[in-house]
Amino acid sequence: MEQCIEVKGREYQFATTYDGDSQYNVQVRSGDKLITMFKIAAETEEEAFPAAMAHFQSDIEMGNIQV
């Protein structure tokens, strides 16, 4: 499942795939460029997107990702 989410004034495409055991693989893209990939724990895909957005924002604020 994919969803466009605005983070820090920029739009990113978040794509999730279920990995089992309530784990989702998340890919964050800006256009065709892959920005980052990580796993997130969530019961449903609807819960995975807010958790992924928080994870991504945290990585930006900590300087782990340069956007």
PDB file of C-alpha atoms in Angstrom:
ATOM      1  CA  MET A   1       0.000   0.000   0.000  1.00  0.00           C
ATOM      2  CA  GLU A   2       1.251   3.497  -0.794  1.00  0.00           C
ATOM      3  CA  GLN A   3       0.455   6.883   0.642  1.00  0.00           C
ATOM      4  CA  CYS A   4       1.796  10.396   0.059  1.00  0.00           C
ATOM      5  CA  ILE A   5       2.667  12.112   3.335  1.00  0.00           C
ATOM      6  CA  GLU A   6       3.942  15.634   3.907  1.00  0.00           C
ATOM      7  CA  VAL A   7       6.927  15.839   6.246  1.00  0.00           C
ATOM      8  CA  LYS A   8       8.587  19.161   7.061  1.00  0.00           C
ATOM      9  CA  GLY A   9       6.808  20.842   4.143  1.00  0.00           C
ATOM     10  CA  ARG A  10       7.854  18.264   1.518  1.00  0.00           C
ATOM     11  CA  GLU A  11       5.798  15.433   0.084  1.00  0.00           C
ATOM     12  CA  TYR A  12       7.131  11.871   0.224  1.00  0.00           C
ATOM     13  CA  GLN A  13       5.707   8.563  -0.995  1.00  0.00           C
ATOM     14  CA  PHE A  14       5.552   5.946   1.745  1.00  0.00           C
ATOM     15  CA  ALA A  15       5.093   2.351   0.597  1.00  0.00           C
ATOM     16  CA  THR A  16       4.507  -0.529   3.018  1.00  0.00           C
ATOM     17  CA  THR A  17       4.605  -4.289   2.586  1.00  0.00           C
ATOM     18  CA  TYR A  18       3.690  -6.773   5.298  1.00  0.00           C
ATOM     19  CA  ASP A  19       6.657  -8.802   6.522  1.00  0.00           C
ATOM     20  CA  GLY A  20       4.855 -10.976   9.094  1.00  0.00           C
ATOM     21  CA  ASP A  21       4.651 -10.848  12.899  1.00  0.00           C
ATOM     22  CA  SER A  22       3.124  -7.332  12.769  1.00  0.00           C
ATOM     23  CA  GLN A  23       6.181  -5.975  10.938  1.00  0.00           C
ATOM     24  CA  TYR A  24       5.967  -3.759   7.866  1.00  0.00           C
ATOM     25  CA  ASN A  25       8.778  -2.914   5.484  1.00  0.00           C
ATOM     26  CA  VAL A  26       8.632   0.790   4.665  1.00  0.00           C
ATOM     27  CA  GLN A  27      10.214   2.532   1.685  1.00  0.00           C
ATOM     28  CA  VAL A  28      10.251   6.331   1.544  1.00  0.00           C
ATOM     29  CA  ARG A  29      10.708   7.953  -1.864  1.00  0.00           C
ATOM     30  CA  SER A  30      10.897  11.452  -3.232  1.00  0.00           C
ATOM     31  CA  GLY A  31       9.993  11.120  -6.888  1.00  0.00           C
ATOM     32  CA  ASP A  32      12.061   8.219  -8.217  1.00  0.00           C
ATOM     33  CA  LYS A  33      14.746   8.598  -5.531  1.00  0.00           C
ATOM     34  CA  LEU A  34      14.718   6.134  -2.630  1.00  0.00           C
ATOM     35  CA  ILE A  35      15.341   8.153   0.537  1.00  0.00           C
ATOM     36  CA  THR A  36      15.320   5.371   3.148  1.00  0.00           C
ATOM     37  CA  MET A  37      14.014   1.924   4.068  1.00  0.00           C
ATOM     38  CA  PHE A  38      13.162   0.574   7.527  1.00  0.00           C
ATOM     39  CA  LYS A  39      10.839  -1.790   9.388  1.00  0.00           C
ATOM     40  CA  ILE A  40       8.011  -0.660  11.620  1.00  0.00           C
ATOM     41  CA  ALA A  41       5.813  -2.593  14.062  1.00  0.00           C
ATOM     42  CA  ALA A  42       2.062  -2.103  13.618  1.00  0.00           C
ATOM     43  CA  GLU A  43      -1.117  -4.150  13.860  1.00  0.00           C
ATOM     44  CA  THR A  44      -2.554  -2.833  10.559  1.00  0.00           C
ATOM     45  CA  GLU A  45      -1.368  -0.868   7.521  1.00  0.00           C
ATOM     46  CA  GLU A  46      -3.486   2.068   8.680  1.00  0.00           C
ATOM     47  CA  GLU A  47      -1.423   2.139  11.903  1.00  0.00           C
ATOM     48  CA  ALA A  48       1.849   1.656  10.018  1.00  0.00           C
ATOM     49  CA  PHE A  49       1.717   4.990   8.164  1.00  0.00           C
ATOM     50  CA  PRO A  50       1.586   7.317  11.219  1.00  0.00           C
ATOM     51  CA  ALA A  51       4.322   5.235  12.886  1.00  0.00           C
ATOM     52  CA  ALA A  52       6.445   5.368   9.718  1.00  0.00           C
ATOM     53  CA  MET A  53       5.971   9.130   9.449  1.00  0.00           C
ATOM     54  CA  ALA A  54       7.074   9.596  13.083  1.00  0.00           C
ATOM     55  CA  HIS A  55      10.106   7.356  12.502  1.00  0.00           C
ATOM     56  CA  PHE A  56      11.059   9.290   9.363  1.00  0.00           C
ATOM     57  CA  GLN A  57      10.630  12.695  11.055  1.00  0.00           C
ATOM     58  CA  SER A  58      12.784  11.514  13.947  1.00  0.00           C
ATOM     59  CA  ASP A  59      15.531  10.373  11.572  1.00  0.00           C
ATOM     60  CA  ILE A  60      15.495  13.792   9.869  1.00  0.00           C
ATOM     61  CA  GLU A  61      15.627  15.675  13.184  1.00  0.00           C
ATOM     62  CA  MET A  62      18.477  13.494  14.454  1.00  0.00           C
ATOM     63  CA  GLY A  63      20.434  14.101  11.247  1.00  0.00           C
ATOM     64  CA  ASN A  64      20.320  10.455  10.128  1.00  0.00           C
ATOM     65  CA  ILE A  65      18.669  11.491   6.855  1.00  0.00           C
ATOM     66  CA  GLN A  66      19.555  14.555   4.821  1.00  0.00           C
ATOM     67  CA  VAL A  67      16.642  15.898   2.770  1.00  0.00           C
TER      68      VAL A  67
END
